[in-house]
Rosetta silent file (secondary structure, phi, psi, omega in degrees, C-alpha in Angstrom):
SEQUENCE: XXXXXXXXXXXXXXXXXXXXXXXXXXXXXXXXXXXXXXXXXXXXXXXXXXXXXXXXXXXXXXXXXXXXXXXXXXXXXXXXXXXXXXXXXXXXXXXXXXXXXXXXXXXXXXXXXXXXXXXXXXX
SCORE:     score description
SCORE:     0.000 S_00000001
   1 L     0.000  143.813  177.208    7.366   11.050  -12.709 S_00000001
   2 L  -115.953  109.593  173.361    7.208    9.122   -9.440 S_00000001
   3 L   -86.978  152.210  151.935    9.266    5.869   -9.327 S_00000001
   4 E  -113.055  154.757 -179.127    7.846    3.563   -6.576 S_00000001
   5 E  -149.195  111.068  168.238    9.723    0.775   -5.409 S_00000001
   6 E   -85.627  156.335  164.898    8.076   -1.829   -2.990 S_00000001
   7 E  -179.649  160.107 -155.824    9.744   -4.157   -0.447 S_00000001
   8 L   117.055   -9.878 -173.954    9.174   -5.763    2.616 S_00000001
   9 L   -92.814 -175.218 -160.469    7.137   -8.815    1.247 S_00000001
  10 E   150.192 -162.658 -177.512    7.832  -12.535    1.883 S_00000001
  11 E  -104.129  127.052  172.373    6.335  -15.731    3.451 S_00000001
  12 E  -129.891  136.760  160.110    4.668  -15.383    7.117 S_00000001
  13 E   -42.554  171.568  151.196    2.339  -17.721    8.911 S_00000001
  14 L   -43.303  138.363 -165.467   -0.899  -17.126    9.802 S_00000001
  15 L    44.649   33.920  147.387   -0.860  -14.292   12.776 S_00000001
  16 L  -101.517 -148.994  177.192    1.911  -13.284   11.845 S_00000001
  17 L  -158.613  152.317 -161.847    2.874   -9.783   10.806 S_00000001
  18 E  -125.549  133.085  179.994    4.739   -8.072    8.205 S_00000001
  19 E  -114.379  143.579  142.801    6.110   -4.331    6.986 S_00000001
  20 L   -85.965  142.726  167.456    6.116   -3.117    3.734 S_00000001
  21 E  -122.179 -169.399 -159.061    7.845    0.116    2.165 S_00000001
  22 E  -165.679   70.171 -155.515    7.608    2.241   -0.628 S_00000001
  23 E   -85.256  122.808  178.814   10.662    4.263   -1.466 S_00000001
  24 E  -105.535  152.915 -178.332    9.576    6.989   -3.858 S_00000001
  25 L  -106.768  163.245  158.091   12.439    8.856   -6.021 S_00000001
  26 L    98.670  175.521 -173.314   12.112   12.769   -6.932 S_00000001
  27 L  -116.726   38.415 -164.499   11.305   15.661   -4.820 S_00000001
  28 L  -130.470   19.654  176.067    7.202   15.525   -5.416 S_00000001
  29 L   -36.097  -67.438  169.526    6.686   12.698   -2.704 S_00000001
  30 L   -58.931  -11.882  173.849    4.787   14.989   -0.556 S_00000001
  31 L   -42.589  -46.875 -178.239    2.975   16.146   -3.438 S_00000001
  32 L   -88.905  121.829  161.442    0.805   12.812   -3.488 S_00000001
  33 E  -108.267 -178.964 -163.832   -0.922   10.988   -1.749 S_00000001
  34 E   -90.829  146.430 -169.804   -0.412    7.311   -1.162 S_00000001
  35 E  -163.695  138.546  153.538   -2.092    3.975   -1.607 S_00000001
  36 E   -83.182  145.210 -168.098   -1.730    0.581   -0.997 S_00000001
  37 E  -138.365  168.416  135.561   -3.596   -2.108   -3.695 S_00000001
  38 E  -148.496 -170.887 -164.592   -2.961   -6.001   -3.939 S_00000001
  39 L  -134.833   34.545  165.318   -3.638   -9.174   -6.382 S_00000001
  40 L    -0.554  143.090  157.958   -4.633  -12.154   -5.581 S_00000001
  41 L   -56.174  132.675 -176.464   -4.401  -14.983   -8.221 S_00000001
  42 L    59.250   13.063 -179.525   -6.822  -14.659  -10.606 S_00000001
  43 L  -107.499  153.652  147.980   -8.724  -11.656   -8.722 S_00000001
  44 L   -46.999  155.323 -151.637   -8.501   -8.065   -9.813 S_00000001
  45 L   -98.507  145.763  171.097   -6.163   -5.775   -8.399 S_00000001
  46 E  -107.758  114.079 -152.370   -7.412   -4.207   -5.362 S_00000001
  47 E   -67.835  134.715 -175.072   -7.558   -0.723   -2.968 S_00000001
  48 E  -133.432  -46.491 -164.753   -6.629   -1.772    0.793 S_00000001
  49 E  -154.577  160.549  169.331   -5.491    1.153    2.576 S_00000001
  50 E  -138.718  166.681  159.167   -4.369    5.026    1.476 S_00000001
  51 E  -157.441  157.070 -147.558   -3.014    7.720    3.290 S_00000001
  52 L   -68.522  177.866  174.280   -3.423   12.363    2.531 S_00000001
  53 L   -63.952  -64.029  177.690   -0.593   13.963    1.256 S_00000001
  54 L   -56.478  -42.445 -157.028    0.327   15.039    4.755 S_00000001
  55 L   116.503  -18.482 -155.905   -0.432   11.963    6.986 S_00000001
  56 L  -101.217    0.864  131.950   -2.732   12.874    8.900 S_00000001
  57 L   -64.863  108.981  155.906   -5.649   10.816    6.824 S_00000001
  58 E  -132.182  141.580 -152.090   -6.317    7.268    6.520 S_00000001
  59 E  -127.640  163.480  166.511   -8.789    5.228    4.663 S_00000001
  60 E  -166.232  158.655 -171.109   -8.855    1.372    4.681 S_00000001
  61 L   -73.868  162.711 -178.990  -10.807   -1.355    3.266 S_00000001
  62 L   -88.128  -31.196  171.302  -13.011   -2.811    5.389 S_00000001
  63 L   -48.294  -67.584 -164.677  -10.876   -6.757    4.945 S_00000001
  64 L   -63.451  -35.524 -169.622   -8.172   -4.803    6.501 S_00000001
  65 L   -55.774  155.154 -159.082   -9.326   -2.308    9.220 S_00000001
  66 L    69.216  -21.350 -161.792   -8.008   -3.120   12.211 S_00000001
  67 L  -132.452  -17.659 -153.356   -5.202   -5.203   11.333 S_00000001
  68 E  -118.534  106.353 -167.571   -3.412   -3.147    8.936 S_00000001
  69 E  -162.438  121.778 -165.294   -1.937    0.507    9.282 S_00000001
  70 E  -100.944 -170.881 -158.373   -0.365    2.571    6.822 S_00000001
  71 E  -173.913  124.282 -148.338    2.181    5.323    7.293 S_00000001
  72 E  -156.774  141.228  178.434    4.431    7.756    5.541 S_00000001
  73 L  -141.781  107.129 -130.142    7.741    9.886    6.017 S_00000001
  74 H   -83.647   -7.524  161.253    7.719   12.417    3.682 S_00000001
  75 H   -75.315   13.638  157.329   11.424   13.232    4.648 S_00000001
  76 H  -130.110   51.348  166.796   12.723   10.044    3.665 S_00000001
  77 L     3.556   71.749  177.555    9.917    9.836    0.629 S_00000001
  78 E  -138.496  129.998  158.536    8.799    6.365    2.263 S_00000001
  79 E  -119.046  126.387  171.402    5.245    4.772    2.865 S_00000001
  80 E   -95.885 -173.831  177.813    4.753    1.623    5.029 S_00000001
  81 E   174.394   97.943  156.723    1.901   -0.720    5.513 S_00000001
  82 E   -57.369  127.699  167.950    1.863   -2.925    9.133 S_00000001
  83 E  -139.530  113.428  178.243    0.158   -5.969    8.295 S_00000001
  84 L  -122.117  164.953 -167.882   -0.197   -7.433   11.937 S_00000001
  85 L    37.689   39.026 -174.023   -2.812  -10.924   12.367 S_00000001
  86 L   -53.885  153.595  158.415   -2.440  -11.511    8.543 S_00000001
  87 L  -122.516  173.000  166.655   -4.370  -14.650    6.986 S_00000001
  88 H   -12.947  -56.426 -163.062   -4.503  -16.590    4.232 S_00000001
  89 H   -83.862   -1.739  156.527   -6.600  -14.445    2.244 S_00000001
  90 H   -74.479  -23.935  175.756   -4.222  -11.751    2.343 S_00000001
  91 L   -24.967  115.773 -156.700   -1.990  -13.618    0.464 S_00000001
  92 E  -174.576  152.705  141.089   -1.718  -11.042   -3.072 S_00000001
  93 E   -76.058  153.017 -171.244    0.844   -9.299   -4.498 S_00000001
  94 L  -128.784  127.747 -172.290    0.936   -5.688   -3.136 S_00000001
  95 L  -118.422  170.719 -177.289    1.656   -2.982   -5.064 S_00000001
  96 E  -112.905  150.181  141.811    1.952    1.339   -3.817 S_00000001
  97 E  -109.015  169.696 -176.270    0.584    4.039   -5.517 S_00000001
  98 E  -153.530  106.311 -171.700    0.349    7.493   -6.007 S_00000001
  99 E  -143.303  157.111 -178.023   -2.109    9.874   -6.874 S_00000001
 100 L   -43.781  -43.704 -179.991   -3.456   13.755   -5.765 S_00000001
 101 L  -138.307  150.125  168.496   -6.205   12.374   -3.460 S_00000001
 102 H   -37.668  -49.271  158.253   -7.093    9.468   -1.259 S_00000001
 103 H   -49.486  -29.198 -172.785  -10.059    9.758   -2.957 S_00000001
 104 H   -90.290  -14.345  173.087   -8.821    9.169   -6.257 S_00000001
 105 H  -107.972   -1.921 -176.618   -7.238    5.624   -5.174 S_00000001
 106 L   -92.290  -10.021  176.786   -9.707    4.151   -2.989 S_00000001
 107 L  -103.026   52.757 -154.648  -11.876    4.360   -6.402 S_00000001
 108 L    -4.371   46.800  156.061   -8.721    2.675   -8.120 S_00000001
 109 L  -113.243  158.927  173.517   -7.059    5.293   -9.958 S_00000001
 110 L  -174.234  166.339 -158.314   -3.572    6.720   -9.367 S_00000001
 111 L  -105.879  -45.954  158.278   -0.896    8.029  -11.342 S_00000001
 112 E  -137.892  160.592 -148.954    1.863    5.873  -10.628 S_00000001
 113 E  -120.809 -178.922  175.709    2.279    2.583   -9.701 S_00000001
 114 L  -131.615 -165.766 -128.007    5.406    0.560   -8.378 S_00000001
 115 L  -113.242   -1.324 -173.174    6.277   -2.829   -9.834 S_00000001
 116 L    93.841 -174.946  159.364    4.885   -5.145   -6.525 S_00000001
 117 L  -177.922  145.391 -141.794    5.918   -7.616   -4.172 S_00000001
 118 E  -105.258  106.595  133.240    4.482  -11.057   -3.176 S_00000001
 119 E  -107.380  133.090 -163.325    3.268  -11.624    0.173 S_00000001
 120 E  -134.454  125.538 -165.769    2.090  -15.289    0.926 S_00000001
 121 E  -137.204  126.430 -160.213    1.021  -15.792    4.244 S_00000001
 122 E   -99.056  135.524 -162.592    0.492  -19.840    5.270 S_00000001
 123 L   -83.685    0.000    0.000   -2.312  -21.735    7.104 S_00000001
């Protein structure tokens, strides 16, 4: 078992910018790697950014690239996610994951999930 725990969301304006975390419990942090998802109302839940077991990998959605940058410290079994120039349309809940490869969440599977957090970001 992995618990995730997200936090860091809230309300930002447009261009603004925002951190998320992702406090993992247990001693298998590094074990995993990591992935960011979100939810839009009424949309399907979605893959935005991941990062290797290590760090030293990172994949991102193409909505995202540039503006976005994930991050991980496997001695405090924490993952981030910068969300600098956000818009509207990120507005979603955003949830972390965890699964063996990068690979395996950018095709949305992972093994555990954490419970979310709302970011709403205003025009």
């Amino acid at each position: 078992q992995v618990p995730l725990v997200e936090s860091g969301g809230g309300v930002v304006q447009a261009g603004g910018s925002l951190r998320l975390s992702c406090a993992a419990s247990g001693r298998t942090f590094a074990n995993y790697a990591m992935g960011w998802f979100r939810q839009a109302p009424g949309k399907e839940r979605v893959f935005v950014a991941g990062i290797s077991r290590s760090g030293g990998s990172t994949e991102y959605d193409d909505s995202v690239k540039g503006r976005f940058t994930t991050s991980r410290d496997n001695a405090k079994n924490t993952m981030y996610l910068q969300m600098n120039s956000l818009k509207p349309e990120d507005t979603a809940v955003y949830y972390c994951a965890a699964a063996p490869l990068v690979t395996n969440l950018s095709l949305g599977r992972a093994n555990y999930w954490g419970q979310g957090t709302q970011v709403t970001v205003s025009s």
